[in-house]
Short mmCIF file of C-alpha atoms in Angstrom, two decimals:
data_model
loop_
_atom_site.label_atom_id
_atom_site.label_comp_id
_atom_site.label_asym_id
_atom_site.label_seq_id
_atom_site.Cartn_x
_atom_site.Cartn_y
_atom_site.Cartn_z
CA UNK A 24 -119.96 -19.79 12.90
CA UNK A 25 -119.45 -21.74 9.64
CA UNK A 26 -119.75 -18.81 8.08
CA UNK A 27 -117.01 -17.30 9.78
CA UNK A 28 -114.91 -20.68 9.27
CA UNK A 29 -115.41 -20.47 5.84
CA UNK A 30 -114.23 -16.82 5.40
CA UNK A 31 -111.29 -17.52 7.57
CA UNK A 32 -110.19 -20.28 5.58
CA UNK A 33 -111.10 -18.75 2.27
CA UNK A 34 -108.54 -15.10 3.81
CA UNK A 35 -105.67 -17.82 4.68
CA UNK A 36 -105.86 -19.92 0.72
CA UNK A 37 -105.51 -16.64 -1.29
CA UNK A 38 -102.79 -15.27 1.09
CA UNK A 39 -101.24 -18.41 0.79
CA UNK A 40 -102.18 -17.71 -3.42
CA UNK A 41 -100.33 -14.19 -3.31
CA UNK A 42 -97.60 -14.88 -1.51
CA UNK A 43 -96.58 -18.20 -3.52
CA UNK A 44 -97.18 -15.78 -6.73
CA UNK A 45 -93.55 -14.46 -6.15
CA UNK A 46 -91.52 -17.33 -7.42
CA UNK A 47 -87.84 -15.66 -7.69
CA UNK A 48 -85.61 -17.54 -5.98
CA UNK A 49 -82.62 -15.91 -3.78
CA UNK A 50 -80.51 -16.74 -7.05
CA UNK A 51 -82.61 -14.65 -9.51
CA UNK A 52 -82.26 -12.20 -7.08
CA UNK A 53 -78.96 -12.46 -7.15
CA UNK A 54 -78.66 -12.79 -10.80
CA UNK A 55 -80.49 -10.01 -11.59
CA UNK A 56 -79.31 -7.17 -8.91
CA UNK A 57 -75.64 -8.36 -8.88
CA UNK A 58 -74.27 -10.88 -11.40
CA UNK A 59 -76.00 -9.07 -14.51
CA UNK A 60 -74.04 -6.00 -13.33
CA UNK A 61 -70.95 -7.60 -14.87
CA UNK A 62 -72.42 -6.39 -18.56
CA UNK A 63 -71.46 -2.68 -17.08
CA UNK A 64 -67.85 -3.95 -15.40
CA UNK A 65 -65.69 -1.08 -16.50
CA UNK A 66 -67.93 1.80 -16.64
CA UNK A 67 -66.43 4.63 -17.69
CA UNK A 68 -62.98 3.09 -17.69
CA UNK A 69 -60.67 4.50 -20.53
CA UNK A 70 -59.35 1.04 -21.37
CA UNK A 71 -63.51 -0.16 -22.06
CA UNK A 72 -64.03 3.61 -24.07
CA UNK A 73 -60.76 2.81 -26.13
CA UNK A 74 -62.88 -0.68 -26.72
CA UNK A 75 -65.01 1.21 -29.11
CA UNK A 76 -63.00 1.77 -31.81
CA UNK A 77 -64.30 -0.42 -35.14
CA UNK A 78 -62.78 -3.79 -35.56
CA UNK A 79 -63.56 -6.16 -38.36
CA UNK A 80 -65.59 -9.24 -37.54
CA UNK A 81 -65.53 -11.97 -39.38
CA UNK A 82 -68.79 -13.19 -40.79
CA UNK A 83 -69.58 -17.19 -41.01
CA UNK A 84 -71.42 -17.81 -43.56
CA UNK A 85 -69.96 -15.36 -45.90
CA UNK A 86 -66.40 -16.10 -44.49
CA UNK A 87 -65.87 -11.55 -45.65
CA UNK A 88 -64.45 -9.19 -42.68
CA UNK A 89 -66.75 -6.65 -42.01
CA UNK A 90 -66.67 -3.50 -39.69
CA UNK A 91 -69.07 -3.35 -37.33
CA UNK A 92 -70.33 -0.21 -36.50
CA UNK A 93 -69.69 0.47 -32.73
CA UNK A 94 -73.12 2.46 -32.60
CA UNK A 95 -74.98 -0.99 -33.46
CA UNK A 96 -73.05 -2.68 -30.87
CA UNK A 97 -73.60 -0.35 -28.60
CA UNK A 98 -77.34 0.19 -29.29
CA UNK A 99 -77.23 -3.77 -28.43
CA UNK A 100 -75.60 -3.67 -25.15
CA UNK A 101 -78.03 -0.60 -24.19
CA UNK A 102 -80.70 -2.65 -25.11
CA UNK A 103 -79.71 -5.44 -22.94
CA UNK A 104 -79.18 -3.41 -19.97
CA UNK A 105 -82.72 -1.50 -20.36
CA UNK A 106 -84.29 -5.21 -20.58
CA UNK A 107 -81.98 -6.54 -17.45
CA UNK A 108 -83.62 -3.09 -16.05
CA UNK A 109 -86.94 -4.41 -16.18
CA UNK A 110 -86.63 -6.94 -15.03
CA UNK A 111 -84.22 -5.74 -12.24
CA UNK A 112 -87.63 -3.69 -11.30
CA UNK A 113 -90.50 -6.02 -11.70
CA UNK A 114 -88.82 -7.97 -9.23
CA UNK A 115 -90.75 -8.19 -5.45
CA UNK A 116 -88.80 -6.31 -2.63
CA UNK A 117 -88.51 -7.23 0.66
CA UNK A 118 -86.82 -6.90 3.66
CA UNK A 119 -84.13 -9.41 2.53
CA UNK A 120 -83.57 -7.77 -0.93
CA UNK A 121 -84.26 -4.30 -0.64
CA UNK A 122 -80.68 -2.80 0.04
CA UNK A 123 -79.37 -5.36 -2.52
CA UNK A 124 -81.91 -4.31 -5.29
CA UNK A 125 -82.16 -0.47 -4.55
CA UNK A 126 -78.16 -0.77 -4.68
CA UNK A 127 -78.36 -2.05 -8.40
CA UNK A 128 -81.14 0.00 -9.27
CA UNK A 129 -78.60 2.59 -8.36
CA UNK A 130 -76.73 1.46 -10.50
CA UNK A 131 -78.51 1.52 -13.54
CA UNK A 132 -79.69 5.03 -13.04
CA UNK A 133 -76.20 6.24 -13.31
CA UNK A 134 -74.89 3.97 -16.24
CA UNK A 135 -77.48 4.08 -19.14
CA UNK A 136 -78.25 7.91 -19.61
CA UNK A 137 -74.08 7.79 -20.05
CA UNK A 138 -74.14 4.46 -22.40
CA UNK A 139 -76.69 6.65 -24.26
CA UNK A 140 -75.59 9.63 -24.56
CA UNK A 141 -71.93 9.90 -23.88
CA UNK A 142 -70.83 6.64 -24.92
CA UNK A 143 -73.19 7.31 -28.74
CA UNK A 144 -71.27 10.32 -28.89
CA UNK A 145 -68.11 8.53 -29.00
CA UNK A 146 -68.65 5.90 -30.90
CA UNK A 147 -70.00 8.18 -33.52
CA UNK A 148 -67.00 10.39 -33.33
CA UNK A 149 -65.45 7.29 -34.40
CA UNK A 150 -67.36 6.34 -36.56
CA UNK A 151 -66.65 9.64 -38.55
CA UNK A 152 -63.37 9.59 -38.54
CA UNK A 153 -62.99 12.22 -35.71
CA UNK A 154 -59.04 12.83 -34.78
CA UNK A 155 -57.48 10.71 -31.77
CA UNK A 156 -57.12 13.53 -29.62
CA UNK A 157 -60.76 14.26 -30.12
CA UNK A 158 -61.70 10.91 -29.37
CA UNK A 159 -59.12 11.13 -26.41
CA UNK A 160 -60.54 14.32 -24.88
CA UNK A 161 -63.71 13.35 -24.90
CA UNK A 162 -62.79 9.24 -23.65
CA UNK A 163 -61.11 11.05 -20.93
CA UNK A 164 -63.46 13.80 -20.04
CA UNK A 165 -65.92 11.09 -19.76
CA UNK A 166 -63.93 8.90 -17.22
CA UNK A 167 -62.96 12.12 -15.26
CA UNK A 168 -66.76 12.49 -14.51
CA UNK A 169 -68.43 9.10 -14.55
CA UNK A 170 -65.92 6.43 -13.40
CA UNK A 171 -64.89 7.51 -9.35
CA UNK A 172 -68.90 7.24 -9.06
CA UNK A 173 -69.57 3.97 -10.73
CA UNK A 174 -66.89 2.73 -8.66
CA UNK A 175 -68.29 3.35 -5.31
CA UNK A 176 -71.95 2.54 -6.61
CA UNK A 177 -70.58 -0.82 -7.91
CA UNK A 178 -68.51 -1.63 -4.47
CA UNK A 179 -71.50 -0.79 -2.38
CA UNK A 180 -73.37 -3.42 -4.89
CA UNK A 181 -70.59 -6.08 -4.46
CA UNK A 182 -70.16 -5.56 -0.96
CA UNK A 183 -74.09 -5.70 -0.73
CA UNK A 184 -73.78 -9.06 -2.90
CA UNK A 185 -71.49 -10.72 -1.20
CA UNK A 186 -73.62 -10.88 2.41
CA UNK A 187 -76.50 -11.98 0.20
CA UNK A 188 -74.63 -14.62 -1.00
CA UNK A 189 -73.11 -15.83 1.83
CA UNK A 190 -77.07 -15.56 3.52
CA UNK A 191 -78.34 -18.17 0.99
CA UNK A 192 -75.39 -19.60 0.50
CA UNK A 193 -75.04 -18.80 -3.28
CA UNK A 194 -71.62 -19.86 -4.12
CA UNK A 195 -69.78 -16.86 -6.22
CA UNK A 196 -66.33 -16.79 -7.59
CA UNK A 197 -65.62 -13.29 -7.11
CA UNK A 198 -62.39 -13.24 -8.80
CA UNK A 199 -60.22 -12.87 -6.04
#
């Protein structure tokens, strides 16, 4: 019988180990799966495509304008959103968080092929001095067949968000 005591009590401490293993709060959750999805707020939009063309930046310590090229900035914000990702999917589901982080999962699945390969292209075209109309066409065709996607992927997130929120009383500012 002590035996079995022992055994039993030795089952309930490492459940009680595992299960205090997952320390993400509702609030990383919530950072993670919806508030991080900001970084991708205008998706395919023409206005954030038109964004792309090369600006000069003004450099601190050298106090010279330089152009940044929109490739490097954009290899920067793709390697954000792969690491935001990762960490988006080494999170723990469960019941609570499943629709919320399959939703921004989603999500990413459909944005960064695009940022990678559509979104390179154009900033390259830009970067060598393609014409406007080139650029245009190809902003546009982009938009055309990205953006009424994103759009209802990112409303079902929100929407998704919001009742989490409101469940763990998270307070948001949605903006309106």
């Amino acid at each position: 019988m002590k035996k079995y005591i022992t055994s039993v009590a030795f089952f309930c401490y490492c459940c009680l180990l595992l299960t205090s293993c997952n320390t993400a709060t509702p609030e990383k959750y919530f950072d993670l799966a919806v508030l991080n999805s900001n970084m991708i707020t205008g998706f395919a939009d023409e206005w954030e495509l038109k964004q792309m063309e090369p600006s000069p930046v003004m450099l601190n310590a050298a106090r010279q304008s330089v152009t940044i090229k929109r490739s490097e900035a954009l290899s920067a914000k793709i390697k954000f959103l792969d690491e935001d990702f990762e960490k988006l999917k080494g999170l723990k589901e469960t019941i609570d968080t499943k629709e919320m982080l399959e939703a921004s999962k989603t999500l990413y699945e459909y944005v960064l092929p695009v940022y990678k390969t559509e979104y390179m292209e154009v900033a390259n075209l830009y970067e060598e001095g393609a014409s406007k109309e080139k650029i245009q066409t190809r902003i546009t065709a982009i938009h055309d067949k990205y953006y009424p996607q994103y759009k209802e992927l990112v409303t079902k997130l929100i929407g998704i968000g919001k009742l989490y929120a409101e469940r763990h009383a998270i307070k948001v500012n949605w903006g309106s």
